[in-house]
Amino acid sequence: MNALSPIVVAASVTKQFGPLKALNNVSLSVLPGAVQCIIGPSGSGKSTLLRCINQLEKIDAGAITVAGELIGYRRVGNELHELSDAEIARQRLKTGMVFQRFNLFNHMTVLQNIIEGPLTVLKRPRREIVAEGMALLERVGLSEKRDSYPIELSGGQQQRIAIARALAMKPQVMLFDEPTSALDPELVGEVLNVMRDLAASGMTMIVVTHELGFAREVASDVVFMDKGEIVEQGPPRQVLVSPQQPRTRDFIAAVLK
């Protein structure tokens, strides 16, 4: 894969939950270093798409590749064979995911939360990962909280720790599933600032968000989804300022009320 090749490609992806088509023939590609923001109403398939990329959900049709590798399956001739749980876990290391809820280990300190993955999954030397963990804490502005427990932190601080924990695994792509939606309004800015810094550093990011100002400022590309389909896609100035589709215009007007 060269620098001009997409690092994430979803090709005609369909995902059903019973009779509901959560994703209907969705295709998109994300270049290395890009920030892809996905917007749309609740139930439009945004989170499902992220969960499929991270292999928390299996797709029913189509294909997804991450860093040039077909995920979830191995192609043998004209047939696809499902990968084992161990192979899927290996592939999942390419992506780091930050959820709406922080999912931190409450019985571990902040630093222990960050180093747990590299220590137990990657089997890396403790001295190395402690130093890297402290550098990540510095990066998210929380080095003084290394020995605190999650319950002692605000929601914004917990989310910043969740971002640091995902980064500790050295993913090639960061996935954010509405990372500020569970936060009090005054705490949103501190999380978005960390994400701005991450984008400026060249990290490839796919961000499901209702923060249209953030998307306008940081996104390379904006996707508007509705009813499991991509309705409109393009640069932020086009999609957020001069949308072409009536459904996009209605959604943006409702969010900005």
mmCIF file of C-alpha atoms in Angstrom, residues 10-225:
data_model
loop_
_atom_site.group_PDB
_atom_site.id
_atom_site.type_symbol
_atom_site.label_atom_id
_atom_site.label_comp_id
_atom_site.label_asym_id
_atom_site.label_seq_id
_atom_site.Cartn_x
_atom_site.Cartn_y
_atom_site.Cartn_z
ATOM 1 C CA ALA A 10 -15.659 -0.209 2.364
ATOM 2 C CA ALA A 11 -17.056 -1.681 -0.855
ATOM 3 C CA SER A 12 -20.829 -2.207 -1.199
ATOM 4 C CA VAL A 13 -21.159 -3.095 2.480
ATOM 5 C CA THR A 14 -24.528 -4.340 3.694
ATOM 6 C CA LYS A 15 -25.416 -5.205 7.297
ATOM 7 C CA GLN A 16 -28.810 -6.441 8.453
ATOM 8 C CA PHE A 17 -30.289 -6.897 11.905
ATOM 9 C CA GLY A 18 -33.286 -9.106 11.166
ATOM 10 C CA PRO A 19 -35.487 -7.193 8.709
ATOM 11 C CA LEU A 20 -33.630 -3.914 9.333
ATOM 12 C CA LYS A 21 -30.944 -2.958 6.816
ATOM 13 C CA ALA A 22 -28.586 -0.974 9.033
ATOM 14 C CA LEU A 23 -26.181 -0.536 6.108
ATOM 15 C CA ASN A 24 -27.353 -0.737 2.515
ATOM 16 C CA ASN A 25 -24.656 -0.971 -0.149
ATOM 17 C CA VAL A 26 -22.320 1.526 1.557
ATOM 18 C CA SER A 27 -19.025 2.369 -0.152
ATOM 19 C CA LEU A 28 -16.338 4.795 0.978
ATOM 20 C CA SER A 29 -12.567 5.093 1.095
ATOM 21 C CA VAL A 30 -10.261 6.938 3.461
ATOM 22 C CA LEU A 31 -6.730 8.029 2.576
ATOM 23 C CA PRO A 32 -3.838 7.857 5.057
ATOM 24 C CA GLY A 33 -3.790 10.984 7.228
ATOM 25 C CA ALA A 34 -7.351 11.955 6.323
ATOM 26 C CA VAL A 35 -10.066 12.853 8.824
ATOM 27 C CA GLN A 36 -13.383 11.420 7.651
ATOM 28 C CA CYS A 37 -16.347 12.816 9.590
ATOM 29 C CA ILE A 38 -19.650 10.946 9.368
ATOM 30 C CA ILE A 39 -22.826 12.798 10.291
ATOM 31 C CA GLY A 40 -26.497 11.905 10.216
ATOM 32 C CA PRO A 41 -29.546 11.255 12.397
ATOM 33 C CA SER A 42 -29.709 8.528 15.035
ATOM 34 C CA GLY A 43 -30.254 5.128 13.453
ATOM 35 C CA SER A 44 -28.708 6.113 10.129
ATOM 36 C CA GLY A 45 -25.993 3.415 10.292
ATOM 37 C CA LYS A 46 -23.029 5.584 11.312
ATOM 38 C CA SER A 47 -22.024 3.605 14.394
ATOM 39 C CA THR A 48 -22.754 0.296 12.677
ATOM 40 C CA LEU A 49 -20.288 1.209 9.928
ATOM 41 C CA LEU A 50 -17.558 1.895 12.511
ATOM 42 C CA ARG A 51 -18.335 -1.354 14.309
ATOM 43 C CA CYS A 52 -18.037 -3.260 11.029
ATOM 44 C CA ILE A 53 -14.651 -1.652 10.286
ATOM 45 C CA ASN A 54 -13.507 -2.633 13.795
ATOM 46 C CA GLN A 55 -15.002 -6.129 13.371
ATOM 47 C CA LEU A 56 -17.386 -5.802 16.283
ATOM 48 C CA GLU A 57 -20.090 -6.669 13.737
ATOM 49 C CA LYS A 58 -19.888 -9.045 10.775
ATOM 50 C CA ILE A 59 -21.022 -7.684 7.442
ATOM 51 C CA ASP A 60 -23.603 -9.558 5.362
ATOM 52 C CA ALA A 61 -22.382 -8.457 1.929
ATOM 53 C CA GLY A 62 -19.563 -6.451 0.385
ATOM 54 C CA ALA A 63 -16.010 -6.178 1.680
ATOM 55 C CA ILE A 64 -13.868 -4.001 3.949
ATOM 56 C CA THR A 65 -10.096 -3.663 3.731
ATOM 57 C CA VAL A 66 -7.835 -1.978 6.272
ATOM 58 C CA ALA A 67 -4.222 -1.228 5.337
ATOM 59 C CA GLY A 68 -4.614 -3.325 2.207
ATOM 60 C CA GLU A 69 -5.866 -6.423 4.037
ATOM 61 C CA LEU A 70 -9.343 -7.900 3.646
ATOM 62 C CA ILE A 71 -10.808 -8.041 7.145
ATOM 63 C CA GLY A 72 -12.802 -10.890 8.624
ATOM 64 C CA TYR A 73 -12.142 -13.284 5.759
ATOM 65 C CA ARG A 74 -9.407 -15.012 3.799
ATOM 66 C CA ARG A 75 -9.834 -15.333 0.051
ATOM 67 C CA VAL A 76 -8.955 -18.773 -1.330
ATOM 68 C CA GLY A 77 -9.512 -18.829 -5.076
ATOM 69 C CA ASN A 78 -13.081 -17.631 -5.539
ATOM 70 C CA GLU A 79 -14.161 -18.510 -2.016
ATOM 71 C CA LEU A 80 -14.112 -16.538 1.234
ATOM 72 C CA HIS A 81 -13.351 -18.288 4.502
ATOM 73 C CA GLU A 82 -14.052 -16.682 7.873
ATOM 74 C CA LEU A 83 -10.992 -15.931 9.963
ATOM 75 C CA SER A 84 -10.481 -17.377 13.416
ATOM 76 C CA ASP A 85 -11.025 -15.249 16.521
ATOM 77 C CA ALA A 86 -7.244 -14.998 16.945
ATOM 78 C CA GLU A 87 -6.787 -13.753 13.371
ATOM 79 C CA ILE A 88 -9.574 -11.208 13.801
ATOM 80 C CA ALA A 89 -7.976 -10.008 17.047
ATOM 81 C CA ARG A 90 -4.689 -9.521 15.155
ATOM 82 C CA GLN A 91 -6.425 -7.523 12.424
ATOM 83 C CA ARG A 92 -8.285 -5.427 14.987
ATOM 84 C CA LEU A 93 -4.942 -4.093 16.263
ATOM 85 C CA LYS A 94 -4.796 -1.896 13.149
ATOM 86 C CA THR A 95 -7.722 0.162 14.431
ATOM 87 C CA GLY A 96 -8.217 1.925 17.745
ATOM 88 C CA MET A 97 -11.782 2.693 18.766
ATOM 89 C CA VAL A 98 -13.139 5.301 21.166
ATOM 90 C CA PHE A 99 -16.759 4.846 22.182
ATOM 91 C CA GLN A 100 -19.458 7.158 23.548
ATOM 92 C CA ARG A 101 -18.931 5.581 26.957
ATOM 93 C CA PHE A 102 -15.392 5.438 28.211
ATOM 94 C CA ASN A 103 -15.209 1.708 29.087
ATOM 95 C CA LEU A 104 -12.222 2.201 31.377
ATOM 96 C CA PHE A 105 -11.278 -0.441 33.931
ATOM 97 C CA ASN A 106 -12.511 1.076 37.189
ATOM 98 C CA HIS A 107 -10.256 -1.110 39.361
ATOM 99 C CA MET A 108 -7.107 0.147 37.570
ATOM 100 C CA THR A 109 -5.345 3.486 37.801
ATOM 101 C CA VAL A 110 -5.192 5.773 34.789
ATOM 102 C CA LEU A 111 -1.681 4.614 33.867
ATOM 103 C CA GLN A 112 -2.607 0.955 34.361
ATOM 104 C CA ASN A 113 -5.559 1.417 31.996
ATOM 105 C CA ILE A 114 -3.231 2.765 29.313
ATOM 106 C CA ILE A 115 -0.496 0.134 29.576
ATOM 107 C CA GLU A 116 -2.745 -2.910 30.041
ATOM 108 C CA GLY A 117 -3.178 -3.580 26.300
ATOM 109 C CA PRO A 118 0.488 -3.253 25.275
ATOM 110 C CA LEU A 119 1.496 -5.334 28.291
ATOM 111 C CA THR A 120 -0.957 -8.240 27.983
ATOM 112 C CA VAL A 121 -1.795 -8.259 24.259
ATOM 113 C CA LEU A 122 1.418 -7.050 22.632
ATOM 114 C CA LYS A 123 3.679 -8.547 25.345
ATOM 115 C CA ARG A 124 5.912 -5.488 25.314
ATOM 116 C CA PRO A 125 8.467 -4.683 28.041
ATOM 117 C CA ARG A 126 6.904 -2.883 30.997
ATOM 118 C CA ARG A 127 9.598 -0.202 31.201
ATOM 119 C CA GLU A 128 9.047 0.814 27.584
ATOM 120 C CA ILE A 129 5.283 1.004 27.788
ATOM 121 C CA VAL A 130 5.264 2.910 31.083
ATOM 122 C CA ALA A 131 7.426 5.595 29.437
ATOM 123 C CA GLU A 132 5.121 5.641 26.396
ATOM 124 C CA GLY A 133 2.058 5.728 28.640
ATOM 125 C CA MET A 134 3.391 8.777 30.471
ATOM 126 C CA ALA A 135 4.103 10.470 27.125
ATOM 127 C CA LEU A 136 0.505 9.788 26.068
ATOM 128 C CA LEU A 137 -0.796 11.208 29.344
ATOM 129 C CA GLU A 138 1.246 14.324 28.678
ATOM 130 C CA ARG A 139 -0.204 14.481 25.180
ATOM 131 C CA VAL A 140 -3.791 14.450 26.451
ATOM 132 C CA GLY A 141 -2.934 16.890 29.256
ATOM 133 C CA LEU A 142 -3.400 14.513 32.180
ATOM 134 C CA SER A 143 0.066 13.465 33.328
ATOM 135 C CA GLU A 144 -0.776 14.483 36.896
ATOM 136 C CA LYS A 145 -3.609 11.893 36.964
ATOM 137 C CA ARG A 146 -1.429 8.814 36.407
ATOM 138 C CA ASP A 147 -2.272 7.314 39.818
ATOM 139 C CA SER A 148 -5.930 8.370 39.901
ATOM 140 C CA TYR A 149 -8.819 5.973 39.321
ATOM 141 C CA PRO A 150 -11.485 6.582 36.656
ATOM 142 C CA ILE A 151 -14.158 7.330 39.264
ATOM 143 C CA GLU A 152 -12.067 10.296 40.417
ATOM 144 C CA LEU A 153 -12.082 11.898 36.948
ATOM 145 C CA SER A 154 -14.609 14.003 35.067
ATOM 146 C CA GLY A 155 -16.256 12.583 31.961
ATOM 147 C CA GLY A 156 -14.012 14.674 29.719
ATOM 148 C CA GLN A 157 -10.908 13.433 31.519
ATOM 149 C CA GLN A 158 -12.083 9.827 31.250
ATOM 150 C CA GLN A 159 -12.634 10.225 27.528
ATOM 151 C CA ARG A 160 -9.147 11.681 27.089
ATOM 152 C CA ILE A 161 -7.764 8.650 28.936
ATOM 153 C CA ALA A 162 -9.785 6.390 26.625
ATOM 154 C CA ILE A 163 -8.143 8.107 23.638
ATOM 155 C CA ALA A 164 -4.681 7.652 25.190
ATOM 156 C CA ARG A 165 -5.452 3.986 25.849
ATOM 157 C CA ALA A 166 -6.428 3.424 22.206
ATOM 158 C CA LEU A 167 -3.282 5.231 21.003
ATOM 159 C CA ALA A 168 -1.095 3.049 23.239
ATOM 160 C CA MET A 169 -1.748 0.118 20.893
ATOM 161 C CA LYS A 170 -0.230 2.132 18.003
ATOM 162 C CA PRO A 171 -3.180 1.749 15.615
ATOM 163 C CA GLN A 172 -2.998 2.833 11.998
ATOM 164 C CA VAL A 173 -6.543 4.215 12.083
ATOM 165 C CA MET A 174 -8.519 5.781 14.942
ATOM 166 C CA LEU A 175 -12.290 5.317 15.014
ATOM 167 C CA PHE A 176 -14.402 7.683 17.136
ATOM 168 C CA ASP A 177 -18.060 6.856 17.791
ATOM 169 C CA GLU A 178 -19.650 10.135 18.949
ATOM 170 C CA PRO A 179 -16.919 10.593 21.583
ATOM 171 C CA THR A 180 -18.471 13.744 23.072
ATOM 172 C CA SER A 181 -22.155 12.783 23.107
ATOM 173 C CA ALA A 182 -22.114 11.519 26.712
ATOM 174 C CA LEU A 183 -20.301 14.602 28.053
ATOM 175 C CA ASP A 184 -21.600 17.711 29.745
ATOM 176 C CA PRO A 185 -21.339 20.633 27.281
ATOM 177 C CA GLU A 186 -18.503 22.340 29.175
ATOM 178 C CA LEU A 187 -16.347 19.193 28.865
ATOM 179 C CA VAL A 188 -16.744 18.719 25.109
ATOM 180 C CA GLY A 189 -14.029 21.209 24.165
ATOM 181 C CA GLU A 190 -11.207 19.452 26.018
ATOM 182 C CA VAL A 191 -11.872 16.199 24.141
ATOM 183 C CA LEU A 192 -12.175 17.940 20.766
ATOM 184 C CA ASN A 193 -8.862 19.718 21.419
ATOM 185 C CA VAL A 194 -7.123 16.356 21.837
ATOM 186 C CA MET A 195 -8.743 15.151 18.610
ATOM 187 C CA ARG A 196 -7.628 18.325 16.784
ATOM 188 C CA ASP A 197 -4.071 17.670 17.936
ATOM 189 C CA LEU A 198 -4.328 14.081 16.758
ATOM 190 C CA ALA A 199 -5.593 15.176 13.346
ATOM 191 C CA ALA A 200 -2.806 17.745 13.034
ATOM 192 C CA SER A 201 -0.249 15.017 13.773
ATOM 193 C CA GLY A 202 -1.394 13.089 10.680
ATOM 194 C CA MET A 203 -3.370 10.297 12.341
ATOM 195 C CA THR A 204 -5.999 8.763 10.059
ATOM 196 C CA MET A 205 -9.369 9.239 11.755
ATOM 197 C CA ILE A 206 -12.973 8.253 11.067
ATOM 198 C CA VAL A 207 -15.228 10.265 13.343
ATOM 199 C CA VAL A 208 -18.955 9.820 13.863
ATOM 200 C CA THR A 209 -20.061 13.137 15.327
ATOM 201 C CA HIS A 210 -22.803 15.714 15.783
ATOM 202 C CA GLU A 211 -20.168 18.421 16.341
ATOM 203 C CA LEU A 212 -20.576 20.178 12.989
ATOM 204 C CA GLY A 213 -18.142 22.966 13.904
ATOM 205 C CA PHE A 214 -15.433 20.390 14.573
ATOM 206 C CA ALA A 215 -16.215 18.625 11.283
ATOM 207 C CA ARG A 216 -16.082 21.914 9.362
ATOM 208 C CA GLU A 217 -12.716 22.783 10.916
ATOM 209 C CA VAL A 218 -10.893 19.441 10.896
ATOM 210 C CA ALA A 219 -12.484 17.064 8.375
ATOM 211 C CA SER A 220 -10.862 16.249 5.053
ATOM 212 C CA ASP A 221 -14.177 14.800 3.926
ATOM 213 C CA VAL A 222 -17.722 14.695 5.327
ATOM 214 C CA VAL A 223 -20.235 11.892 4.776
ATOM 215 C CA PHE A 224 -23.936 12.364 5.493
ATOM 216 C CA MET A 225 -25.804 9.094 6.124
#
